PDB file of C-alpha atoms in Angstrom:
ATOM      1  CA  UNK A  49       5.430 -17.742  -8.209  1.00  0.00           C
ATOM      2  CA  UNK A  50       8.721 -16.925  -9.836  1.00  0.00           C
ATOM      3  CA  UNK A  51      10.593 -18.088  -6.714  1.00  0.00           C
ATOM      4  CA  UNK A  52       9.926 -21.650  -7.852  1.00  0.00           C
ATOM      5  CA  UNK A  53      11.343 -21.246 -11.347  1.00  0.00           C
ATOM      6  CA  UNK A  54      14.741 -22.769 -10.492  1.00  0.00           C
ATOM      7  CA  UNK A  55      14.087 -24.433  -7.120  1.00  0.00           C
ATOM      8  CA  UNK A  56      11.309 -26.756  -8.286  1.00  0.00           C
ATOM      9  CA  UNK A  57      12.049 -28.964 -11.284  1.00  0.00           C
ATOM     10  CA  UNK A  58       8.808 -29.176 -13.311  1.00  0.00           C
ATOM     11  CA  UNK A  59       5.274 -27.788 -13.790  1.00  0.00           C
ATOM     12  CA  UNK A  60       3.495 -30.597 -11.819  1.00  0.00           C
ATOM     13  CA  UNK A  61       5.748 -29.984  -8.768  1.00  0.00           C
ATOM     14  CA  UNK A  62       5.366 -26.235  -9.056  1.00  0.00           C
ATOM     15  CA  UNK A  63       1.574 -26.492  -9.117  1.00  0.00           C
ATOM     16  CA  UNK A  64       1.700 -28.764  -6.050  1.00  0.00           C
ATOM     17  CA  UNK A  65       4.016 -26.294  -4.348  1.00  0.00           C
ATOM     18  CA  UNK A  66       1.744 -23.398  -5.082  1.00  0.00           C
ATOM     19  CA  UNK A  67      -1.287 -25.352  -3.757  1.00  0.00           C
ATOM     20  CA  UNK A  68       0.617 -26.370  -0.620  1.00  0.00           C
ATOM     21  CA  UNK A  69       1.751 -22.880   0.244  1.00  0.00           C
ATOM     22  CA  UNK A  70      -1.622 -21.364  -0.413  1.00  0.00           C
ATOM     23  CA  UNK A  71      -3.155 -23.827   2.082  1.00  0.00           C
ATOM     24  CA  UNK A  72      -0.406 -23.363   4.619  1.00  0.00           C
ATOM     25  CA  UNK A  73       0.295 -19.649   4.469  1.00  0.00           C
ATOM     26  CA  UNK A  74      -1.717 -17.816   1.902  1.00  0.00           C
ATOM     27  CA  UNK A  75       1.422 -15.703   1.115  1.00  0.00           C
ATOM     28  CA  UNK A  76       3.735 -15.513  -1.839  1.00  0.00           C
ATOM     29  CA  UNK A  77       7.313 -16.735  -1.189  1.00  0.00           C
ATOM     30  CA  UNK A  78      10.279 -14.441  -1.270  1.00  0.00           C
ATOM     31  CA  UNK A  79      12.895 -17.179  -1.704  1.00  0.00           C
ATOM     32  CA  UNK A  80      13.026 -20.960  -2.134  1.00  0.00           C
ATOM     33  CA  UNK A  81      16.179 -22.802  -1.043  1.00  0.00           C
ATOM     34  CA  UNK A  82      17.103 -26.462  -1.422  1.00  0.00           C
ATOM     35  CA  UNK A  83      17.484 -28.482   1.775  1.00  0.00           C
ATOM     36  CA  UNK A  84      19.641 -31.596   1.416  1.00  0.00           C
ATOM     37  CA  UNK A  85      17.374 -34.022   3.287  1.00  0.00           C
ATOM     38  CA  UNK A  86      15.967 -37.244   1.885  1.00  0.00           C
ATOM     39  CA  UNK A  87      16.617 -39.288  -1.262  1.00  0.00           C
ATOM     40  CA  UNK A  88      12.959 -39.914  -2.300  1.00  0.00           C
ATOM     41  CA  UNK A  89      11.486 -36.490  -2.055  1.00  0.00           C
ATOM     42  CA  UNK A  90      12.214 -32.835  -2.867  1.00  0.00           C
ATOM     43  CA  UNK A  91      12.647 -30.664   0.229  1.00  0.00           C
ATOM     44  CA  UNK A  92      12.754 -26.900   0.101  1.00  0.00           C
ATOM     45  CA  UNK A  93      12.994 -24.085   2.676  1.00  0.00           C
ATOM     46  CA  UNK A  94      10.556 -21.393   1.724  1.00  0.00           C
ATOM     47  CA  UNK A  95      11.038 -17.825   3.027  1.00  0.00           C
ATOM     48  CA  UNK A  96       8.567 -14.979   3.094  1.00  0.00           C
ATOM     49  CA  UNK A  97       8.726 -11.234   3.561  1.00  0.00           C
ATOM     50  CA  UNK A  98       6.475 -11.010   6.626  1.00  0.00           C
ATOM     51  CA  UNK A  99       6.318 -14.434   8.269  1.00  0.00           C
ATOM     52  CA  UNK A 100       8.549 -17.226   9.494  1.00  0.00           C
ATOM     53  CA  UNK A 101       9.895 -19.736   6.967  1.00  0.00           C
ATOM     54  CA  UNK A 102       8.304 -23.096   6.305  1.00  0.00           C
ATOM     55  CA  UNK A 103       9.631 -26.429   5.011  1.00  0.00           C
ATOM     56  CA  UNK A 104       7.949 -27.768   1.845  1.00  0.00           C
ATOM     57  CA  UNK A 105       8.269 -31.445   0.861  1.00  0.00           C
ATOM     58  CA  UNK A 106       7.098 -32.794  -2.499  1.00  0.00           C
ATOM     59  CA  UNK A 107       6.947 -36.439  -3.634  1.00  0.00           C
ATOM     60  CA  UNK A 108       5.404 -38.679  -6.223  1.00  0.00           C
ATOM     61  CA  UNK A 109       4.430 -41.204  -3.521  1.00  0.00           C
ATOM     62  CA  UNK A 110       1.330 -39.783  -1.893  1.00  0.00           C
ATOM     63  CA  UNK A 111       1.188 -42.529   0.748  1.00  0.00           C
ATOM     64  CA  UNK A 112       4.640 -41.758   2.155  1.00  0.00           C
ATOM     65  CA  UNK A 113       3.895 -38.127   2.841  1.00  0.00           C
ATOM     66  CA  UNK A 114       0.402 -38.911   4.095  1.00  0.00           C
ATOM     67  CA  UNK A 115       1.877 -41.321   6.600  1.00  0.00           C
ATOM     68  CA  UNK A 116       4.581 -38.906   7.656  1.00  0.00           C
ATOM     69  CA  UNK A 117       2.002 -36.124   8.130  1.00  0.00           C
ATOM     70  CA  UNK A 118      -0.284 -38.409  10.257  1.00  0.00           C
ATOM     71  CA  UNK A 119       2.624 -39.584  12.409  1.00  0.00           C
ATOM     72  CA  UNK A 120       3.932 -36.076  12.996  1.00  0.00           C
ATOM     73  CA  UNK A 121       0.495 -34.923  14.177  1.00  0.00           C
ATOM     74  CA  UNK A 122       0.186 -37.881  16.530  1.00  0.00           C
ATOM     75  CA  UNK A 123       3.687 -37.518  17.966  1.00  0.00           C
ATOM     76  CA  UNK A 124       2.971 -33.901  18.798  1.00  0.00           C
ATOM     77  CA  UNK A 125      -0.328 -34.679  20.588  1.00  0.00           C
ATOM     78  CA  UNK A 126       0.764 -37.902  22.383  1.00  0.00           C
ATOM     79  CA  UNK A 127       4.346 -37.131  23.400  1.00  0.00           C
ATOM     80  CA  UNK A 128       6.757 -34.381  24.330  1.00  0.00           C
ATOM     81  CA  UNK A 129       9.120 -35.409  21.432  1.00  0.00           C
ATOM     82  CA  UNK A 130       9.838 -32.140  19.571  1.00  0.00           C
ATOM     83  CA  UNK A 131       8.713 -32.459  15.955  1.00  0.00           C
ATOM     84  CA  UNK A 132       7.777 -29.783  13.407  1.00  0.00           C
ATOM     85  CA  UNK A 133       4.123 -28.682  13.313  1.00  0.00           C
ATOM     86  CA  UNK A 134       2.223 -29.771  10.206  1.00  0.00           C
ATOM     87  CA  UNK A 135       0.744 -26.728   8.422  1.00  0.00           C
ATOM     88  CA  UNK A 136      -0.733 -28.463   5.306  1.00  0.00           C
ATOM     89  CA  UNK A 137      -0.719 -31.774   3.471  1.00  0.00           C
ATOM     90  CA  UNK A 138      -2.373 -33.326   0.466  1.00  0.00           C
ATOM     91  CA  UNK A 139      -1.794 -33.957  -3.197  1.00  0.00           C
ATOM     92  CA  UNK A 140      -2.438 -32.315  -6.575  1.00  0.00           C
ATOM     93  CA  UNK A 141      -1.670 -33.360 -10.162  1.00  0.00           C
ATOM     94  CA  UNK A 142      -0.147 -36.603  -8.947  1.00  0.00           C
ATOM     95  CA  UNK A 143       2.355 -34.856  -6.627  1.00  0.00           C
ATOM     96  CA  UNK A 144       1.986 -35.073  -2.820  1.00  0.00           C
ATOM     97  CA  UNK A 145       2.940 -32.209  -0.540  1.00  0.00           C
ATOM     98  CA  UNK A 146       3.660 -31.666   3.123  1.00  0.00           C
ATOM     99  CA  UNK A 147       4.321 -28.262   4.696  1.00  0.00           C
ATOM    100  CA  UNK A 148       5.732 -28.007   8.184  1.00  0.00           C
ATOM    101  CA  UNK A 149       6.982 -25.248  10.422  1.00  0.00           C
ATOM    102  CA  UNK A 150      10.693 -24.470  10.133  1.00  0.00           C
ATOM    103  CA  UNK A 151      12.667 -24.977  13.364  1.00  0.00           C
ATOM    104  CA  UNK A 152      15.637 -22.648  13.870  1.00  0.00           C
ATOM    105  CA  UNK A 153      18.908 -24.179  15.034  1.00  0.00           C
ATOM    106  CA  UNK A 154      22.015 -26.089  13.999  1.00  0.00           C
ATOM    107  CA  UNK A 155      22.486 -29.511  12.521  1.00  0.00           C
ATOM    108  CA  UNK A 156      23.277 -31.728  15.537  1.00  0.00           C
ATOM    109  CA  UNK A 157      25.345 -34.045  13.374  1.00  0.00           C
ATOM    110  CA  UNK A 158      27.781 -31.141  12.835  1.00  0.00           C
ATOM    111  CA  UNK A 159      27.808 -30.225  16.504  1.00  0.00           C
ATOM    112  CA  UNK A 160      27.582 -33.359  18.516  1.00  0.00           C
ATOM    113  CA  UNK A 161      31.225 -34.559  18.418  1.00  0.00           C
ATOM    114  CA  UNK A 162      32.501 -31.115  19.492  1.00  0.00           C
ATOM    115  CA  UNK A 163      30.149 -30.716  22.454  1.00  0.00           C
ATOM    116  CA  UNK A 164      31.444 -31.105  26.033  1.00  0.00           C
ATOM    117  CA  UNK A 165      31.070 -34.713  27.247  1.00  0.00           C
ATOM    118  CA  UNK A 166      28.504 -33.607  29.817  1.00  0.00           C
ATOM    119  CA  UNK A 167      26.295 -32.132  27.091  1.00  0.00           C
ATOM    120  CA  UNK A 168      26.767 -35.174  24.883  1.00  0.00           C
ATOM    121  CA  UNK A 169      25.504 -37.331  27.725  1.00  0.00           C
ATOM    122  CA  UNK A 170      22.500 -35.059  28.254  1.00  0.00           C
ATOM    123  CA  UNK A 171      21.589 -35.334  24.567  1.00  0.00           C
ATOM    124  CA  UNK A 172      21.985 -39.100  24.582  1.00  0.00           C
ATOM    125  CA  UNK A 173      19.579 -39.180  27.601  1.00  0.00           C
ATOM    126  CA  UNK A 174      17.177 -36.993  25.631  1.00  0.00           C
ATOM    127  CA  UNK A 175      17.208 -39.407  22.650  1.00  0.00           C
ATOM    128  CA  UNK A 176      16.662 -42.403  24.973  1.00  0.00           C
ATOM    129  CA  UNK A 177      13.770 -40.672  26.769  1.00  0.00           C
ATOM    130  CA  UNK A 178      12.152 -39.653  23.467  1.00  0.00           C
ATOM    131  CA  UNK A 179      12.414 -43.161  22.036  1.00  0.00           C
ATOM    132  CA  UNK A 180      10.961 -44.518  25.252  1.00  0.00           C
ATOM    133  CA  UNK A 181       8.046 -42.164  24.914  1.00  0.00           C
ATOM    134  CA  UNK A 182       7.441 -43.250  21.335  1.00  0.00           C
ATOM    135  CA  UNK A 183       7.476 -46.924  22.355  1.00  0.00           C
ATOM    136  CA  UNK A 184       5.138 -46.130  25.254  1.00  0.00           C
ATOM    137  CA  UNK A 185       2.567 -44.344  23.053  1.00  0.00           C
ATOM    138  CA  UNK A 186       2.714 -46.218  19.699  1.00  0.00           C
ATOM    139  CA  UNK A 187       1.820 -49.909  19.782  1.00  0.00           C
ATOM    140  CA  UNK A 188       0.669 -51.851  16.749  1.00  0.00           C
ATOM    141  CA  UNK A 189      -0.902 -55.172  16.054  1.00  0.00           C
ATOM    142  CA  UNK A 190       1.641 -56.196  13.341  1.00  0.00           C
ATOM    143  CA  UNK A 191       5.141 -55.551  12.166  1.00  0.00           C
ATOM    144  CA  UNK A 192       6.805 -53.868   9.156  1.00  0.00           C
ATOM    145  CA  UNK A 193       5.855 -50.846   7.083  1.00  0.00           C
ATOM    146  CA  UNK A 194       3.426 -48.483   8.767  1.00  0.00           C
ATOM    147  CA  UNK A 195       0.851 -46.647   6.678  1.00  0.00           C
ATOM    148  CA  UNK A 196      -2.442 -44.821   7.023  1.00  0.00           C
ATOM    149  CA  UNK A 197      -5.330 -47.244   6.550  1.00  0.00           C
ATOM    150  CA  UNK A 198      -8.840 -45.917   7.071  1.00  0.00           C
ATOM    151  CA  UNK A 199      -7.510 -42.974   8.988  1.00  0.00           C
ATOM    152  CA  UNK A 200      -5.376 -45.068  11.336  1.00  0.00           C
ATOM    153  CA  UNK A 201      -1.695 -45.973  11.392  1.00  0.00           C
ATOM    154  CA  UNK A 202      -1.350 -49.688  10.785  1.00  0.00           C
ATOM    155  CA  UNK A 203       1.498 -52.135  10.079  1.00  0.00           C
ATOM    156  CA  UNK A 204       1.272 -54.963   7.508  1.00  0.00           C
ATOM    157  CA  UNK A 205       3.202 -58.080   8.511  1.00  0.00           C
ATOM    158  CA  UNK A 206       1.755 -60.481  11.038  1.00  0.00           C
ATOM    159  CA  UNK A 207       4.817 -62.632  11.678  1.00  0.00           C
ATOM    160  CA  UNK A 208       7.750 -61.151  13.593  1.00  0.00           C
ATOM    161  CA  UNK A 209      10.343 -63.822  12.784  1.00  0.00           C
ATOM    162  CA  UNK A 210       9.535 -63.674   9.036  1.00  0.00           C
ATOM    163  CA  UNK A 211       9.645 -59.843   8.966  1.00  0.00           C
ATOM    164  CA  UNK A 212      12.819 -59.576  11.048  1.00  0.00           C
ATOM    165  CA  UNK A 213      14.524 -62.265   8.950  1.00  0.00           C
ATOM    166  CA  UNK A 214      13.798 -60.433   5.763  1.00  0.00           C
ATOM    167  CA  UNK A 215      14.872 -57.074   7.300  1.00  0.00           C
ATOM    168  CA  UNK A 216      18.153 -58.577   8.358  1.00  0.00           C
ATOM    169  CA  UNK A 217      18.805 -60.380   5.123  1.00  0.00           C
ATOM    170  CA  UNK A 218      18.217 -57.271   3.000  1.00  0.00           C
ATOM    171  CA  UNK A 219      20.599 -55.235   5.266  1.00  0.00           C
ATOM    172  CA  UNK A 220      23.347 -57.848   5.085  1.00  0.00           C
ATOM    173  CA  UNK A 221      23.089 -58.380   1.387  1.00  0.00           C
ATOM    174  CA  UNK A 222      23.376 -54.648   0.733  1.00  0.00           C
ATOM    175  CA  UNK A 223      26.816 -54.608   2.412  1.00  0.00           C
ATOM    176  CA  UNK A 224      29.679 -54.291  -0.054  1.00  0.00           C
ATOM    177  CA  UNK A 225      32.386 -56.920  -0.741  1.00  0.00           C
ATOM    178  CA  UNK A 226      34.524 -55.572   2.136  1.00  0.00           C
ATOM    179  CA  UNK A 227      32.114 -57.309   4.489  1.00  0.00           C
ATOM    180  CA  UNK A 228      32.202 -60.712   2.789  1.00  0.00           C
ATOM    181  CA  UNK A 229      34.300 -62.339   5.549  1.00  0.00           C
ATOM    182  CA  UNK A 230      31.535 -61.634   8.091  1.00  0.00           C
ATOM    183  CA  UNK A 231      28.434 -62.171   5.864  1.00  0.00           C
ATOM    184  CA  UNK A 232      27.909 -65.890   6.540  1.00  0.00           C
ATOM    185  CA  UNK A 233      28.303 -65.545  10.281  1.00  0.00           C
ATOM    186  CA  UNK A 234      25.970 -62.543  10.471  1.00  0.00           C
ATOM    187  CA  UNK A 235      23.347 -64.431   8.527  1.00  0.00           C
ATOM    188  CA  UNK A 236      23.665 -67.372  10.889  1.00  0.00           C
ATOM    189  CA  UNK A 237      23.308 -65.032  13.950  1.00  0.00           C
ATOM    190  CA  UNK A 238      20.163 -63.463  12.487  1.00  0.00           C
ATOM    191  CA  UNK A 239      18.676 -66.868  11.857  1.00  0.00           C
ATOM    192  CA  UNK A 240      19.239 -67.750  15.526  1.00  0.00           C
ATOM    193  CA  UNK A 241      16.512 -65.379  16.802  1.00  0.00           C
ATOM    194  CA  UNK A 242      14.352 -67.417  19.253  1.00  0.00           C
ATOM    195  CA  UNK A 243      11.321 -68.926  17.530  1.00  0.00           C
ATOM    196  CA  UNK A 244       9.068 -68.710  20.517  1.00  0.00           C
ATOM    197  CA  UNK A 245       9.320 -64.923  20.988  1.00  0.00           C
ATOM    198  CA  UNK A 246       6.622 -62.643  19.697  1.00  0.00           C
ATOM    199  CA  UNK A 247       7.544 -59.139  20.920  1.00  0.00           C
ATOM    200  CA  UNK A 248       4.978 -56.453  21.148  1.00  0.00           C
ATOM    201  CA  UNK A 249       5.227 -54.318  18.020  1.00  0.00           C
ATOM    202  CA  UNK A 250       6.144 -50.672  18.723  1.00  0.00           C
ATOM    203  CA  UNK A 251       6.967 -47.729  16.520  1.00  0.00           C
ATOM    204  CA  UNK A 252      10.420 -48.030  14.862  1.00  0.00           C
ATOM    205  CA  UNK A 253      11.591 -44.568  13.645  1.00  0.00           C
ATOM    206  CA  UNK A 254      14.438 -46.081  11.674  1.00  0.00           C
ATOM    207  CA  UNK A 255      16.344 -42.792  11.119  1.00  0.00           C
ATOM    208  CA  UNK A 256      16.306 -41.570  14.703  1.00  0.00           C
ATOM    209  CA  UNK A 257      19.713 -39.973  15.041  1.00  0.00           C
ATOM    210  CA  UNK A 258      21.616 -36.702  15.574  1.00  0.00           C
ATOM    211  CA  UNK A 259      21.894 -36.258  11.778  1.00  0.00           C
ATOM    212  CA  UNK A 260      18.151 -35.755  11.743  1.00  0.00           C
ATOM    213  CA  UNK A 261      17.983 -33.388  14.751  1.00  0.00           C
ATOM    214  CA  UNK A 262      18.198 -29.621  15.257  1.00  0.00           C
ATOM    215  CA  UNK A 263      19.931 -28.283  18.269  1.00  0.00           C
ATOM    216  CA  UNK A 264      19.518 -24.817  19.819  1.00  0.00           C
ATOM    217  CA  UNK A 265      21.134 -23.536  22.950  1.00  0.00           C
ATOM    218  CA  UNK A 266      22.729 -26.995  23.444  1.00  0.00           C
ATOM    219  CA  UNK A 267      19.335 -28.774  23.531  1.00  0.00           C
ATOM    220  CA  UNK A 268      17.397 -30.844  21.058  1.00  0.00           C
ATOM    221  CA  UNK A 269      14.904 -28.455  19.442  1.00  0.00           C
ATOM    222  CA  UNK A 270      13.418 -30.803  16.842  1.00  0.00           C
ATOM    223  CA  UNK A 271      13.759 -34.339  15.510  1.00  0.00           C
ATOM    224  CA  UNK A 272      13.196 -34.577  11.745  1.00  0.00           C
ATOM    225  CA  UNK A 273      12.834 -37.288   9.120  1.00  0.00           C
ATOM    226  CA  UNK A 274       9.764 -39.395   9.965  1.00  0.00           C
ATOM    227  CA  UNK A 275       9.389 -40.820   6.495  1.00  0.00           C
ATOM    228  CA  UNK A 276       8.402 -44.502   6.059  1.00  0.00           C
ATOM    229  CA  UNK A 277       8.094 -45.488   9.750  1.00  0.00           C
ATOM    230  CA  UNK A 278       8.193 -49.135  10.760  1.00  0.00           C
ATOM    231  CA  UNK A 279       6.714 -51.283  13.487  1.00  0.00           C
ATOM    232  CA  UNK A 280       9.115 -53.734  15.169  1.00  0.00           C
ATOM    233  CA  UNK A 281      10.316 -55.173  18.419  1.00  0.00           C
ATOM    234  CA  UNK A 282      11.443 -52.372  20.738  1.00  0.00           C
ATOM    235  CA  UNK A 283      14.803 -54.154  21.049  1.00  0.00           C
ATOM    236  CA  UNK A 284      15.565 -53.611  17.313  1.00  0.00           C
ATOM    237  CA  UNK A 285      14.609 -49.941  17.471  1.00  0.00           C
ATOM    238  CA  UNK A 286      16.688 -49.408  20.570  1.00  0.00           C
ATOM    239  CA  UNK A 287      19.692 -51.226  19.039  1.00  0.00           C
ATOM    240  CA  UNK A 288      19.714 -49.015  16.020  1.00  0.00           C
ATOM    241  CA  UNK A 289      19.228 -45.730  17.839  1.00  0.00           C
ATOM    242  CA  UNK A 290      21.891 -46.660  20.371  1.00  0.00           C
ATOM    243  CA  UNK A 291      24.355 -47.253  17.543  1.00  0.00           C
ATOM    244  CA  UNK A 292      23.523 -44.047  15.790  1.00  0.00           C
ATOM    245  CA  UNK A 293      23.516 -41.874  18.920  1.00  0.00           C
ATOM    246  CA  UNK A 294      26.003 -43.458  21.380  1.00  0.00           C
ATOM    247  CA  UNK A 295      28.567 -45.174  19.107  1.00  0.00           C
ATOM    248  CA  UNK A 296      28.664 -43.029  15.977  1.00  0.00           C
ATOM    249  CA  UNK A 297      30.635 -40.003  17.194  1.00  0.00           C
ATOM    250  CA  UNK A 298      33.009 -41.009  20.054  1.00  0.00           C
ATOM    251  CA  UNK A 299      35.850 -43.448  20.561  1.00  0.00           C
ATOM    252  CA  UNK A 300      34.553 -44.720  23.857  1.00  0.00           C
ATOM    253  CA  UNK A 301      30.736 -44.963  23.745  1.00  0.00           C
ATOM    254  CA  UNK A 302      30.151 -46.622  27.182  1.00  0.00           C
ATOM    255  CA  UNK A 303      29.084 -43.499  29.023  1.00  0.00           C
ATOM    256  CA  UNK A 304      26.807 -42.328  26.145  1.00  0.00           C
ATOM    257  CA  UNK A 305      25.174 -45.787  26.024  1.00  0.00           C
ATOM    258  CA  UNK A 306      24.636 -45.580  29.797  1.00  0.00           C
ATOM    259  CA  UNK A 307      22.976 -42.174  29.364  1.00  0.00           C
ATOM    260  CA  UNK A 308      20.831 -43.376  26.463  1.00  0.00           C
ATOM    261  CA  UNK A 309      19.606 -46.322  28.541  1.00  0.00           C
ATOM    262  CA  UNK A 310      18.930 -44.119  31.550  1.00  0.00           C
ATOM    263  CA  UNK A 311      16.885 -41.774  29.432  1.00  0.00           C
ATOM    264  CA  UNK A 312      14.841 -44.629  27.960  1.00  0.00           C
ATOM    265  CA  UNK A 313      14.206 -46.115  31.371  1.00  0.00           C
ATOM    266  CA  UNK A 314      12.595 -42.878  32.498  1.00  0.00           C
ATOM    267  CA  UNK A 315       9.650 -43.881  30.269  1.00  0.00           C
ATOM    268  CA  UNK A 316       9.625 -47.644  30.252  1.00  0.00           C
ATOM    269  CA  UNK A 317      11.772 -50.714  31.003  1.00  0.00           C
ATOM    270  CA  UNK A 318      14.698 -51.188  28.652  1.00  0.00           C
ATOM    271  CA  UNK A 319      14.040 -54.138  26.262  1.00  0.00           C
ATOM    272  CA  UNK A 320      16.136 -57.292  26.078  1.00  0.00           C
ATOM    273  CA  UNK A 321      18.565 -56.341  23.249  1.00  0.00           C
ATOM    274  CA  UNK A 322      20.269 -59.420  21.828  1.00  0.00           C
ATOM    275  CA  UNK A 323      23.197 -59.752  19.462  1.00  0.00           C
ATOM    276  CA  UNK A 324      20.927 -60.488  16.491  1.00  0.00           C
ATOM    277  CA  UNK A 325      19.100 -57.141  17.070  1.00  0.00           C
ATOM    278  CA  UNK A 326      22.398 -55.290  17.176  1.00  0.00           C
ATOM    279  CA  UNK A 327      23.823 -57.037  14.102  1.00  0.00           C
ATOM    280  CA  UNK A 328      20.680 -56.275  12.031  1.00  0.00           C
ATOM    281  CA  UNK A 329      20.694 -52.651  13.199  1.00  0.00           C
ATOM    282  CA  UNK A 330      24.404 -52.169  12.424  1.00  0.00           C
ATOM    283  CA  UNK A 331      24.150 -53.796   8.997  1.00  0.00           C
ATOM    284  CA  UNK A 332      21.163 -51.559   8.134  1.00  0.00           C
ATOM    285  CA  UNK A 333      23.010 -48.492   9.331  1.00  0.00           C
ATOM    286  CA  UNK A 334      26.242 -49.264   7.440  1.00  0.00           C
ATOM    287  CA  UNK A 335      24.758 -48.626   3.947  1.00  0.00           C
ATOM    288  CA  UNK A 336      22.238 -45.928   2.969  1.00  0.00           C
ATOM    289  CA  UNK A 337      19.301 -46.260   0.631  1.00  0.00           C
ATOM    290  CA  UNK A 338      21.483 -45.553  -2.425  1.00  0.00           C
ATOM    291  CA  UNK A 339      23.919 -48.382  -1.496  1.00  0.00           C
ATOM    292  CA  UNK A 340      26.648 -46.061  -0.328  1.00  0.00           C
ATOM    293  CA  UNK A 341      28.631 -46.875   2.828  1.00  0.00           C
ATOM    294  CA  UNK A 342      27.695 -44.412   5.548  1.00  0.00           C
ATOM    295  CA  UNK A 343      30.366 -42.286   7.245  1.00  0.00           C
ATOM    296  CA  UNK A 344      30.305 -42.129  11.053  1.00  0.00           C
ATOM    297  CA  UNK A 345      31.783 -39.284  13.034  1.00  0.00           C
ATOM    298  CA  UNK A 346      32.242 -35.581  12.433  1.00  0.00           C
ATOM    299  CA  UNK A 347      34.333 -34.714  10.568  1.00  0.00           C
ATOM    300  CA  UNK A 348      33.116 -37.850   8.826  1.00  0.00           C
ATOM    301  CA  UNK A 349      35.352 -40.859   8.385  1.00  0.00           C
ATOM    302  CA  UNK A 350      36.524 -41.606   4.818  1.00  0.00           C
ATOM    303  CA  UNK A 351      35.168 -44.763   3.135  1.00  0.00           C
ATOM    304  CA  UNK A 352      37.913 -47.118   4.265  1.00  0.00           C
ATOM    305  CA  UNK A 353      37.739 -45.995   7.866  1.00  0.00           C
ATOM    306  CA  UNK A 354      33.897 -46.118   7.745  1.00  0.00           C
ATOM    307  CA  UNK A 355      34.043 -49.717   6.494  1.00  0.00           C
ATOM    308  CA  UNK A 356      36.400 -50.613   9.248  1.00  0.00           C
ATOM    309  CA  UNK A 357      34.168 -48.892  11.818  1.00  0.00           C
ATOM    310  CA  UNK A 358      31.032 -50.860  10.800  1.00  0.00           C
ATOM    311  CA  UNK A 359      32.940 -54.072  10.385  1.00  0.00           C
ATOM    312  CA  UNK A 360      34.354 -53.869  13.919  1.00  0.00           C
ATOM    313  CA  UNK A 361      30.880 -53.217  15.285  1.00  0.00           C
ATOM    314  CA  UNK A 362      29.462 -56.227  13.452  1.00  0.00           C
ATOM    315  CA  UNK A 363      32.349 -58.439  14.553  1.00  0.00           C
ATOM    316  CA  UNK A 364      31.612 -57.507  18.166  1.00  0.00           C
ATOM    317  CA  UNK A 365      28.133 -59.025  17.790  1.00  0.00           C
ATOM    318  CA  UNK A 366      29.384 -62.455  16.696  1.00  0.00           C
TER     319      UNK A 366
END
């Protein structure tokens, strides 16, 4: 498959790609293009002469793609949340693969800020409704990382306070020096989480945001990036999604928050979101997995403005 010569970096990945596409389509690719999604896996758009494109993901960590594949299949069957259809998954030569259908449309991150306010509110309602559906359908016994165990999706940490404390500590410690003036107060806030509360664990799709969504004809056509799902209190998941959907792109997020909440409440009651949940969610959103400060808005804010944006949001929680 000469199309892989430059698009896939080594022999092991190329063999896995060939196995994946043989299982998914049985056809030779015409072109292979890089897609800039994900820091831990290789993602490629594969085009063919006589069929629709597919998205190919390759990774050294078999368990991550196995979990993502299982979750995508369950989301499609249990909810109306639009996710790509899984065409093939597995592993060969130590490289895991996942092939999904390609969803046509535009990157919502690039479109959201420029949409009419009425359409922004409709999309915020859609995100809220979809998150409510996920919380309605995916309940776990424990918290933390979700993985496939004996064919079922299971979490691994039995103690909520311990898991949430570690989640918050890691997020705050990743923040750069520009946040030092707030660090001690945020740690104290996170430590104040009520000891007697044991919230029901629900699915926490931690990267649930417009930047991982495809929009077509002004509507959300697909939500992407289901890698490494978590199980957590619904309030934490809601706090993070609300920040990434309602606050990220506009100067006055009140109406978008209202729409997000209204969408969620179409599926289930809105959880009791406390300042500690918001602070943990904001801190975790402020820095990406490589340690780089994230850039809200579109066009995206520069680093100094992004730091100020996150810092102001954290300060509001204290």
